[in-house]
CSV table of C-alpha atoms in Angstrom, one decimal:
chain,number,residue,atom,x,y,z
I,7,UNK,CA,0.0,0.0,0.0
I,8,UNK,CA,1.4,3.7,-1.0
I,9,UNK,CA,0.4,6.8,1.2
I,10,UNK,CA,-2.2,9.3,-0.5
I,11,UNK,CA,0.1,11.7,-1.9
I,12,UNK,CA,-1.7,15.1,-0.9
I,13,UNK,CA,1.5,16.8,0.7
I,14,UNK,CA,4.2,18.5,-1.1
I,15,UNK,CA,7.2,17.2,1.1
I,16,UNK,CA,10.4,18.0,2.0
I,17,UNK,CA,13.1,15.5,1.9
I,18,UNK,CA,14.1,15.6,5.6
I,19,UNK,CA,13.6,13.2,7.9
I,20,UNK,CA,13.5,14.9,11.6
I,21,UNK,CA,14.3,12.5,13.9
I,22,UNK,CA,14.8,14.0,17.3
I,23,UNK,CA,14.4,17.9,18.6
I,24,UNK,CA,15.1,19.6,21.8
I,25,UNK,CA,13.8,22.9,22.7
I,26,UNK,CA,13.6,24.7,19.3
I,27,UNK,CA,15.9,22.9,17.5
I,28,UNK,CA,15.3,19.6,15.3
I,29,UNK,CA,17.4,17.3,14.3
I,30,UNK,CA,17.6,15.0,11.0
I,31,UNK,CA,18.6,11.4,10.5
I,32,UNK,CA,22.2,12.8,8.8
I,33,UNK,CA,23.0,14.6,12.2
I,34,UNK,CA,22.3,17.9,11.0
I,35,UNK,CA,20.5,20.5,13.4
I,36,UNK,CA,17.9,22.9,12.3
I,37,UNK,CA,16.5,26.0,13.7
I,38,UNK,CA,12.6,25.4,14.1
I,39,UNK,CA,10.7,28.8,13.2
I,40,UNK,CA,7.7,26.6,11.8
I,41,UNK,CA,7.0,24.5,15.1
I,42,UNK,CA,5.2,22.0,12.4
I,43,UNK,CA,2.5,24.5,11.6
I,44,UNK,CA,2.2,27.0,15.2
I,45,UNK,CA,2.0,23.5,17.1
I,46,UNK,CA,5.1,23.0,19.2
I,47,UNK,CA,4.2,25.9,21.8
I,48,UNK,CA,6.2,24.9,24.7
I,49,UNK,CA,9.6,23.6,22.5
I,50,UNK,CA,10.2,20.2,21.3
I,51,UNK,CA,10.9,16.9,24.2
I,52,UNK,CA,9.7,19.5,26.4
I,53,UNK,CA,10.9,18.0,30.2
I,54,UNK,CA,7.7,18.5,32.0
I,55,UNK,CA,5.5,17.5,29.3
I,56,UNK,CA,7.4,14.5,28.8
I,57,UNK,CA,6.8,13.5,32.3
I,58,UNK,CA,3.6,14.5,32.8
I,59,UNK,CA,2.7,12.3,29.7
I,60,UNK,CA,4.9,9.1,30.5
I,61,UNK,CA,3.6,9.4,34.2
I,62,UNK,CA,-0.3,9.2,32.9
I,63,UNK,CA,0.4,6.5,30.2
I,64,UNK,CA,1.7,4.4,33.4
I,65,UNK,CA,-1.6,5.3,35.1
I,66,UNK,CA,-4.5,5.2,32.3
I,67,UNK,CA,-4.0,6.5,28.8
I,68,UNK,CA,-7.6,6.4,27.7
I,69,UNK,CA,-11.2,5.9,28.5
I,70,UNK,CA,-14.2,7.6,26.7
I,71,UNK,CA,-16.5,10.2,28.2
I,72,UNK,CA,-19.0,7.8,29.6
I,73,UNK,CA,-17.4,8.2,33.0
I,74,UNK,CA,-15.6,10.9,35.2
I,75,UNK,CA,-12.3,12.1,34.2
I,76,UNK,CA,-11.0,14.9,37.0
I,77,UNK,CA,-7.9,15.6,34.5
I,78,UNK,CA,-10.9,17.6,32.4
I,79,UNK,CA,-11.8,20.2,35.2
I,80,UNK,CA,-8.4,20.8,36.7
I,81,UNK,CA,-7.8,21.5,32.6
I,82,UNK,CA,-10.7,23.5,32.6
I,83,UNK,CA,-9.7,25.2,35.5
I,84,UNK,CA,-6.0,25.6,34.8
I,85,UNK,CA,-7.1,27.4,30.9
I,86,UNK,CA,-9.9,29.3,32.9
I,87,UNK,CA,-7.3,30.9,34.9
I,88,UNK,CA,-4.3,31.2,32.3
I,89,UNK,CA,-6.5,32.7,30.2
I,90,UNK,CA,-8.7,35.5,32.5
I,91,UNK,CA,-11.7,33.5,31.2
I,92,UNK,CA,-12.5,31.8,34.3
I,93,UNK,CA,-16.3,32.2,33.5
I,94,UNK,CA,-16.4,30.2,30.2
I,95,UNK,CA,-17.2,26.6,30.0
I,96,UNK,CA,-15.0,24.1,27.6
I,97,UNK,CA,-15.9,21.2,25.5
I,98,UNK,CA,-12.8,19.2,24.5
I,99,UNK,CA,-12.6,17.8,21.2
I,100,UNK,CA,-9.0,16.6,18.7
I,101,UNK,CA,-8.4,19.3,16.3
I,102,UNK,CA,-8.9,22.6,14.8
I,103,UNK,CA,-11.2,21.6,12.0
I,104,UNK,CA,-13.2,20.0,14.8
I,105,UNK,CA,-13.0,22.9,16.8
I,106,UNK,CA,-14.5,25.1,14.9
I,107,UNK,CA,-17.5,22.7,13.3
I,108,UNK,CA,-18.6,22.3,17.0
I,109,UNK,CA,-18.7,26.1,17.4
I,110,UNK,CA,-20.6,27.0,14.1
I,111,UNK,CA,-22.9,23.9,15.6
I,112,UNK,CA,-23.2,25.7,19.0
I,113,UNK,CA,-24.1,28.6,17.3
I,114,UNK,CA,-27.0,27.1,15.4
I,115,UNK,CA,-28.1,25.3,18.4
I,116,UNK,CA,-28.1,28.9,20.7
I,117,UNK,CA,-30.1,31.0,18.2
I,118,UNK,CA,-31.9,28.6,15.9
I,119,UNK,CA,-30.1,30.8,12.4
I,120,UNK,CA,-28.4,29.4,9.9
I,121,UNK,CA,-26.4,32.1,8.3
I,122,UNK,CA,-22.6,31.8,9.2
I,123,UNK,CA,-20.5,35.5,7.9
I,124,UNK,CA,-16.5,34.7,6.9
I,125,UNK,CA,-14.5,36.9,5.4
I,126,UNK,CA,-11.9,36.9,2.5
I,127,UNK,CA,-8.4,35.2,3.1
I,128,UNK,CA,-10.0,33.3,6.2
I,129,UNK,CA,-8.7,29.4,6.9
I,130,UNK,CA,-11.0,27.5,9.5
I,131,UNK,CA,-10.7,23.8,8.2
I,132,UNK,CA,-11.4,21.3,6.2
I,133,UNK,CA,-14.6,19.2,7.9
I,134,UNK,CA,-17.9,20.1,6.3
I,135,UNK,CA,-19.0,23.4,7.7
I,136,UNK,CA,-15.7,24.9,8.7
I,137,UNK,CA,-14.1,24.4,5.1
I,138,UNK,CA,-17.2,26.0,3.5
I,139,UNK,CA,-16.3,28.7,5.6
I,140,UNK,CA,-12.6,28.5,4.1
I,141,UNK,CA,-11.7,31.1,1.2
I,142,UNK,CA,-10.2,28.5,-0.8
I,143,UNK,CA,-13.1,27.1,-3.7
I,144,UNK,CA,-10.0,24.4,-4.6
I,145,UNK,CA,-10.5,22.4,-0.7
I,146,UNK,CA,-14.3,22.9,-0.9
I,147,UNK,CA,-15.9,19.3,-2.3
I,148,UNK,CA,-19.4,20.0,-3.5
I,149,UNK,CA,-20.5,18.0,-0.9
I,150,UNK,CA,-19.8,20.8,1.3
I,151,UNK,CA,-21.0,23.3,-0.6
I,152,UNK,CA,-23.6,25.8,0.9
I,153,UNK,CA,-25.7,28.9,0.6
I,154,UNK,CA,-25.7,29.8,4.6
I,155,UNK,CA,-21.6,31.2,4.5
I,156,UNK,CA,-21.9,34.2,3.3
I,157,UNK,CA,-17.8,35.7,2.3
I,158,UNK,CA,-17.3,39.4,3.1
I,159,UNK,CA,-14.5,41.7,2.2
I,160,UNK,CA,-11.7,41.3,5.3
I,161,UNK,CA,-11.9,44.5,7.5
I,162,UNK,CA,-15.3,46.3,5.8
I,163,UNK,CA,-17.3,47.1,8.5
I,164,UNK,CA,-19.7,48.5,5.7
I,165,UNK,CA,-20.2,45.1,4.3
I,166,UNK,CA,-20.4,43.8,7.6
I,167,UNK,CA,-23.3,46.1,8.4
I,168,UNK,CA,-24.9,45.5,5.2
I,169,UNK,CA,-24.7,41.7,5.5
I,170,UNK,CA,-26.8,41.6,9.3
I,171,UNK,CA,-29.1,44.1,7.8
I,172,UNK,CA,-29.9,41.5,5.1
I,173,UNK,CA,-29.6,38.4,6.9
I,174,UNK,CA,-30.4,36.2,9.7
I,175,UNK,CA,-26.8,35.8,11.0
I,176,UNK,CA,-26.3,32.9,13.0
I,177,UNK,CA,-22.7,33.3,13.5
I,178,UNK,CA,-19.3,35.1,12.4
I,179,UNK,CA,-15.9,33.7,12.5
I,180,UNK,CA,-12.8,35.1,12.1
I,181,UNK,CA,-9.1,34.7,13.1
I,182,UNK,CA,-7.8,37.4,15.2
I,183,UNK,CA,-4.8,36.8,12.8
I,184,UNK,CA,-5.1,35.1,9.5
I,185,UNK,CA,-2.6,32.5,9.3
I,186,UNK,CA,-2.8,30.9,5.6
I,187,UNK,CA,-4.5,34.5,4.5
I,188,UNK,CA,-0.7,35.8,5.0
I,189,UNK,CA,-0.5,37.1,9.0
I,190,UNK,CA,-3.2,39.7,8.2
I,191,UNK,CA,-4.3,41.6,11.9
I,192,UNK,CA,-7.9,41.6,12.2
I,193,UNK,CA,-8.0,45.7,13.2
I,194,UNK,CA,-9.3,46.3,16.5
I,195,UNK,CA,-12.0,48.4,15.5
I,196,UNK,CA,-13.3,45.7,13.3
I,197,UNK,CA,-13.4,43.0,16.2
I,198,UNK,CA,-15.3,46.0,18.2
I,199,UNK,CA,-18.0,46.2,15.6
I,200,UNK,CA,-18.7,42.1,14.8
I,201,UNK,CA,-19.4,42.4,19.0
I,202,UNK,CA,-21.7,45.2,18.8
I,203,UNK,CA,-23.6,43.9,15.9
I,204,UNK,CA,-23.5,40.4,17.2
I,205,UNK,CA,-25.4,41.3,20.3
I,206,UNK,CA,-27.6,43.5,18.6
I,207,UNK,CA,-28.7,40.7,16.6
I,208,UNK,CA,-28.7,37.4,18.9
I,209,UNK,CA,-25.4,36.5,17.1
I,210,UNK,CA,-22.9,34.5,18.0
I,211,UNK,CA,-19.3,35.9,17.8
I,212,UNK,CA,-16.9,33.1,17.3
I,213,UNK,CA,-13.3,34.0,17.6
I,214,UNK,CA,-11.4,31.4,15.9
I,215,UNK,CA,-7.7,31.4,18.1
I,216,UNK,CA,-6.5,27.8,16.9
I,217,UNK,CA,-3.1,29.7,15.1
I,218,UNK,CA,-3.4,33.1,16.5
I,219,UNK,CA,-4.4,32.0,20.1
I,220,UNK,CA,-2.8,30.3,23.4
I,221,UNK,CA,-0.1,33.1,23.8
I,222,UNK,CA,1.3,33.1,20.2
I,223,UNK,CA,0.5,36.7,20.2
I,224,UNK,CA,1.8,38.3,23.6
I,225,UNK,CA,-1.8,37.8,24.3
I,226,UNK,CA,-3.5,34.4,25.5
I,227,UNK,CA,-6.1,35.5,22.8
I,228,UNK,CA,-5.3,37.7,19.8
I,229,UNK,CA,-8.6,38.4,20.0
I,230,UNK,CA,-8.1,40.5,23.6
I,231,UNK,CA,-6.1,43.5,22.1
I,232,UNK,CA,-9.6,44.6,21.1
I,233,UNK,CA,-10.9,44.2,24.4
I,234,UNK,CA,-14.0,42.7,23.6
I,235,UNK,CA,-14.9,39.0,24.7
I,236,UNK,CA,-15.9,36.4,22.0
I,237,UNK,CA,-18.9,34.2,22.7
I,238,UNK,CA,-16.5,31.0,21.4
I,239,UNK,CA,-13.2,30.5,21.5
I,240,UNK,CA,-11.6,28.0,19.1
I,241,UNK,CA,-8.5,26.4,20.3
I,242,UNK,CA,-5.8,23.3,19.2
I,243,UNK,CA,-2.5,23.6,17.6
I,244,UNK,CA,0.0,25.1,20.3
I,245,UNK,CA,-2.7,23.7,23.1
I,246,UNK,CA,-1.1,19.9,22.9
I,247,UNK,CA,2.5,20.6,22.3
I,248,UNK,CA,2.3,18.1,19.3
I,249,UNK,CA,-0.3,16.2,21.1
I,250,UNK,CA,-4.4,15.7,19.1
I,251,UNK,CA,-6.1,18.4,21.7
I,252,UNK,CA,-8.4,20.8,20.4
I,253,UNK,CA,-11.5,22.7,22.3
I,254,UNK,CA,-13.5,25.3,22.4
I,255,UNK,CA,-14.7,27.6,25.3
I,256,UNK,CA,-18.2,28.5,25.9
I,257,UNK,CA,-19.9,31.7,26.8
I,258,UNK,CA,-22.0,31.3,29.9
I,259,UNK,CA,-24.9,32.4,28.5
I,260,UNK,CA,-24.8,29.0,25.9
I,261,UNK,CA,-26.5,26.4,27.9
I,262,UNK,CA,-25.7,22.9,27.4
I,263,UNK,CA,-27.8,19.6,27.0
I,264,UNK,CA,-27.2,16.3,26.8
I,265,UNK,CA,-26.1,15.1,23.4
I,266,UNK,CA,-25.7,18.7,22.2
I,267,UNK,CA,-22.1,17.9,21.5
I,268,UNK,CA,-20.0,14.9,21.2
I,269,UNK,CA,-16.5,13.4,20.6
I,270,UNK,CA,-15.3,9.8,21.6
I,271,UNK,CA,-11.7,10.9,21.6
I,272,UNK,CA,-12.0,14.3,23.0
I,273,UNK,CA,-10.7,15.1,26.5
I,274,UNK,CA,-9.0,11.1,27.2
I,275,UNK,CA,-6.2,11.3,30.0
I,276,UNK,CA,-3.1,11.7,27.7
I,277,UNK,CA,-4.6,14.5,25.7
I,278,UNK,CA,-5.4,16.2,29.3
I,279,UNK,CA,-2.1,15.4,30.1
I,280,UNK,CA,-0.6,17.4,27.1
I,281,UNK,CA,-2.9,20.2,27.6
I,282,UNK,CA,-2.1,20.8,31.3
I,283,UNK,CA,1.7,20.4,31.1
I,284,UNK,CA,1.7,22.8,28.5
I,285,UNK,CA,-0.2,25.8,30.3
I,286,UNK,CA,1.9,24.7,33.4
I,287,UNK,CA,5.1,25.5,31.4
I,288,UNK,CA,3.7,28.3,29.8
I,289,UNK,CA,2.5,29.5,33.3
I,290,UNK,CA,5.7,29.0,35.4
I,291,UNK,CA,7.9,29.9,32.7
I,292,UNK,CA,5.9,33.2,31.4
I,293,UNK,CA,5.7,32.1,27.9
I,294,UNK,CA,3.1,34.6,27.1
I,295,UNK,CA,5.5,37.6,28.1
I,296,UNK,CA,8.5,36.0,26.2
I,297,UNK,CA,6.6,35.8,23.0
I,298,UNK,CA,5.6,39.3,23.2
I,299,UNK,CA,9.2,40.5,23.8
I,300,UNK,CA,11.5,38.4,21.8
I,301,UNK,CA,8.1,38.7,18.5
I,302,UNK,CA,8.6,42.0,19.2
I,303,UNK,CA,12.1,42.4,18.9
I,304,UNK,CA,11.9,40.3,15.5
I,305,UNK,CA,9.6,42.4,14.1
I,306,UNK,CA,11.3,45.6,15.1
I,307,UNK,CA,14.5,43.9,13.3
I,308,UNK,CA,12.6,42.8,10.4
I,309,UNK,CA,11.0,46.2,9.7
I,310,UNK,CA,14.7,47.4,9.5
I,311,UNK,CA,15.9,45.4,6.6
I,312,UNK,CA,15.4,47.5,3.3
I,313,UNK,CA,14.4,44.5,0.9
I,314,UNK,CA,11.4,43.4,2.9
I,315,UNK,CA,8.0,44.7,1.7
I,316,UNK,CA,6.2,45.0,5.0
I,317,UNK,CA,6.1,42.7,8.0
I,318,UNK,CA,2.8,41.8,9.5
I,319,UNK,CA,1.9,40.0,12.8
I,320,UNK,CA,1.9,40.1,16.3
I,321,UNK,CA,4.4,37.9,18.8
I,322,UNK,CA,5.5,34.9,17.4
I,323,UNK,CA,3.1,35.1,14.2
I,324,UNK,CA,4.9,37.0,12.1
I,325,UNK,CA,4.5,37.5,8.3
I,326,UNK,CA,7.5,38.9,6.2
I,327,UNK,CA,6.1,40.0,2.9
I,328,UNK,CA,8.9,40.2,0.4
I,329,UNK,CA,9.2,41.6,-3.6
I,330,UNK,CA,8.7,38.4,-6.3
I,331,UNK,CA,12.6,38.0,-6.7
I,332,UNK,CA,13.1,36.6,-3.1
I,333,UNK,CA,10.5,34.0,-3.7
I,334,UNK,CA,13.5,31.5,-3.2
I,335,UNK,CA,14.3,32.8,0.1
I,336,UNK,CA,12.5,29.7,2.1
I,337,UNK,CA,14.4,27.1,0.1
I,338,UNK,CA,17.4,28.8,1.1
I,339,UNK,CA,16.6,29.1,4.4
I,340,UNK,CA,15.8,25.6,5.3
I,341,UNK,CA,18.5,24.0,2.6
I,342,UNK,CA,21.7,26.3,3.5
I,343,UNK,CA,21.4,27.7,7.1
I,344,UNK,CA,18.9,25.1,8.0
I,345,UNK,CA,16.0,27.0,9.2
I,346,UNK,CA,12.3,26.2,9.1
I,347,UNK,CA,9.8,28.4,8.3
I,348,UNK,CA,6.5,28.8,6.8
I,349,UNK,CA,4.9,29.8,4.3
I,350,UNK,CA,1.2,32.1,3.1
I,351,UNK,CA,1.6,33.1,-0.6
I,352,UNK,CA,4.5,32.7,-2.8
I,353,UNK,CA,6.2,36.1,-1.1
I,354,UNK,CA,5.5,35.9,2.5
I,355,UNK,CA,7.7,34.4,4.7
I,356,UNK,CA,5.7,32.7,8.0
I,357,UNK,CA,7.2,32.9,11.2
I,358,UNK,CA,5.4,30.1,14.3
I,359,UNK,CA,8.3,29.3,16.6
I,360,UNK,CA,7.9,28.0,19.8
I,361,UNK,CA,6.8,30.8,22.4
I,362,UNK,CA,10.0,29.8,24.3
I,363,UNK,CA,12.0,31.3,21.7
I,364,UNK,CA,15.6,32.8,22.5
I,365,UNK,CA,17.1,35.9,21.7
I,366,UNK,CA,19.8,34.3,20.1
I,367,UNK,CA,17.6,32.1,18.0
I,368,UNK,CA,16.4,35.1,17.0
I,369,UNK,CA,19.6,36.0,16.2
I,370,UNK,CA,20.3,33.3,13.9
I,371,UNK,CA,17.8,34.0,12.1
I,372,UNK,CA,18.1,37.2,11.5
I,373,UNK,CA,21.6,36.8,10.6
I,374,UNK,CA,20.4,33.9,7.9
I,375,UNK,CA,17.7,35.9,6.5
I,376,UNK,CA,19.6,39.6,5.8
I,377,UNK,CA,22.3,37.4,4.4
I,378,UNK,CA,20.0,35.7,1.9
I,379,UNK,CA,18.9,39.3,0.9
I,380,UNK,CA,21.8,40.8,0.5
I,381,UNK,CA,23.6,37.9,-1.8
């Protein structure tokens, strides 16, 4: 049997990392700025996580939701208070995609509409509802096709207006920072106005935080520099460390019932595991503070060198747009000074490092990058 060839793939085989460094099966170390896709939060082989996931695999790995797990409140508890939302409620689930098909679900459930608003550039999945609420027609299936996701232009508050004044909006989603739309900053102001129409109109508000959330920012929530609360929050990625966790967090004013939701998977011991020993590290270590500081300094570094077009981003989501001629620059990166990054167009160079990032890896970097450039 052959895999199904859907990835376009490197020719590296990583075999061990530490921290934010990876290593491959020749011996050769490489600089992680990727953390496979905004996922490694905490750094790779973390200590504690290790521990805290060996120690429950001796104990009980899994065991579906048809009986009491305490792992799931003190996680609950532990992301209530890490993340100043001690008032939400969470429903555990595996994954992004996941994620975010619950909370357009929830949404339906709460106010009985149909109608779901996205916006241009946006990237919520590939499941049924949340990749018809993807901008990319090429990932859409007709299957999934549907008339109740209505696309607006990214930052139009006009359109945004227009849409609720014409519709029975169930829901709108959006990523405080667009990943795969190329690190675009959903303006504060705009975040302000989806609240006010939202509650004007029974609405739900769903901020989608499964790239742009759990600290990546210099925020727990990108979503909070507008200082507005979502109704849901969508979370995975960075939340596991590497581990299958995704969730979402629940307004109080969404009431659940049995059989509302569901996940056989969702919430086992390891995965709760994973998700407490990474807000434990991110907690006692302040990772949240670090990738404000050392994002920061990147992007005040970045914004220095002549040849880049503009850099986008908050944190440790950054976006370095550059002219057509450096298209090559991420080859060169990973195949000459051994770095990982990402990509979101052709041109823009992705930045998702652990939020443990040093200064000196910064550093190196930088030192990689303006060298490229100036060749």
């Amino acid at each position: 049997m052959k895999l199904f060839d859907v990835y376009p793939i490197n020719p590296i085989n990583i075999v061990k990392g530490t921290g934010s460094l990876v290593y491959d099966d020749k011996g050769t170390e490489y600089l992680d700025l990727y953390g496979g896709h905004a996922v490694i939060s905490i750094g790779h082989t973390n200590p504690h996580y290790v521990k805290r996931l060996e120690d429950q695999l001796h104990q009980i790995g899994f065991y579906s939701n048809s009986i009491e797990i305490p792992l799931q409140k003190q996680l609950a508890e532990k992301l209530g208070h890490v993340s100043a939302k001690e008032d939400y409620q969470l429903f555990l689930c595996n994954s992004g995609a996941e994620a975010n098909e619950n909370a357009l679900k929830l949404a339906s459930f709460y106010n009985g509409k149909k109608k779901v608003i996205a916006f241009t550039g946006a990237f919520h999945g590939r499941t049924s509802l949340a990749v018809a609420v993807t901008d990319n027609p090429k990932i859409v299936a007709p299957v999934n096709e549907t008339d109740n996701a209505i696309f607006l232009p990214w930052k139009d508050e006009a359109a945004l207006e227009k849409a609720f004044a014409e519709n029975e909006i169930s829901s709108v989603i959006i990523e405080g920072i667009q990943g795969v739309g190329g690190i675009q900053v959903a303006p504060e102001g705009f975040l302000q106005k989806i609240r006010s129409l939202c509650d004007a109109n029974n609405a739900v508000f769903i901020a989608d935080s499964i790239q742009c959330g759990y600290g990546r920012s210099g925020k727990f929530f990108s979503h909070d520099f507008a200082g507005v609360n979502a109704d849901i929050y969508t979370m995975a990625k960075g939340m596991g460390n590497g581990f299958p966790v995704g969730g979402i967090i629940i307004s109080p004013k969404i009431l659940p019932a049995y059989g509302m939701l569901g996940t056989t998977f969702g919430g086992n011991h390891l995965a709760c595991a994973a998700g407490l020993a990474v807000l434990e590290v991110m907690e006692r270590d302040n990772l949240i503070q670090n990738a404000a500081e050392v994002g920061g300094y990147l992007i005040t570094e970045l914004k220095k060198i002549k040849q880049v077009t503009e850099v986008r981003g908050r944190g440790l989501m950054i976006g370095i747009e550059l002219p057509a001629e450096f298209a090559h620059v991420r080859k060169e990166l990973l195949f000459k000074h051994h770095i990982f990054t990402g990509e979101a167009k052709p041109n823009v160079v992705r930045l998702l490092p652990a939020l443990n990032l040093t200064r000196a890896h910064a550093d190196r970097f930088l030192e990689s990058f303006t060298s490229i450039l100036n060749q």
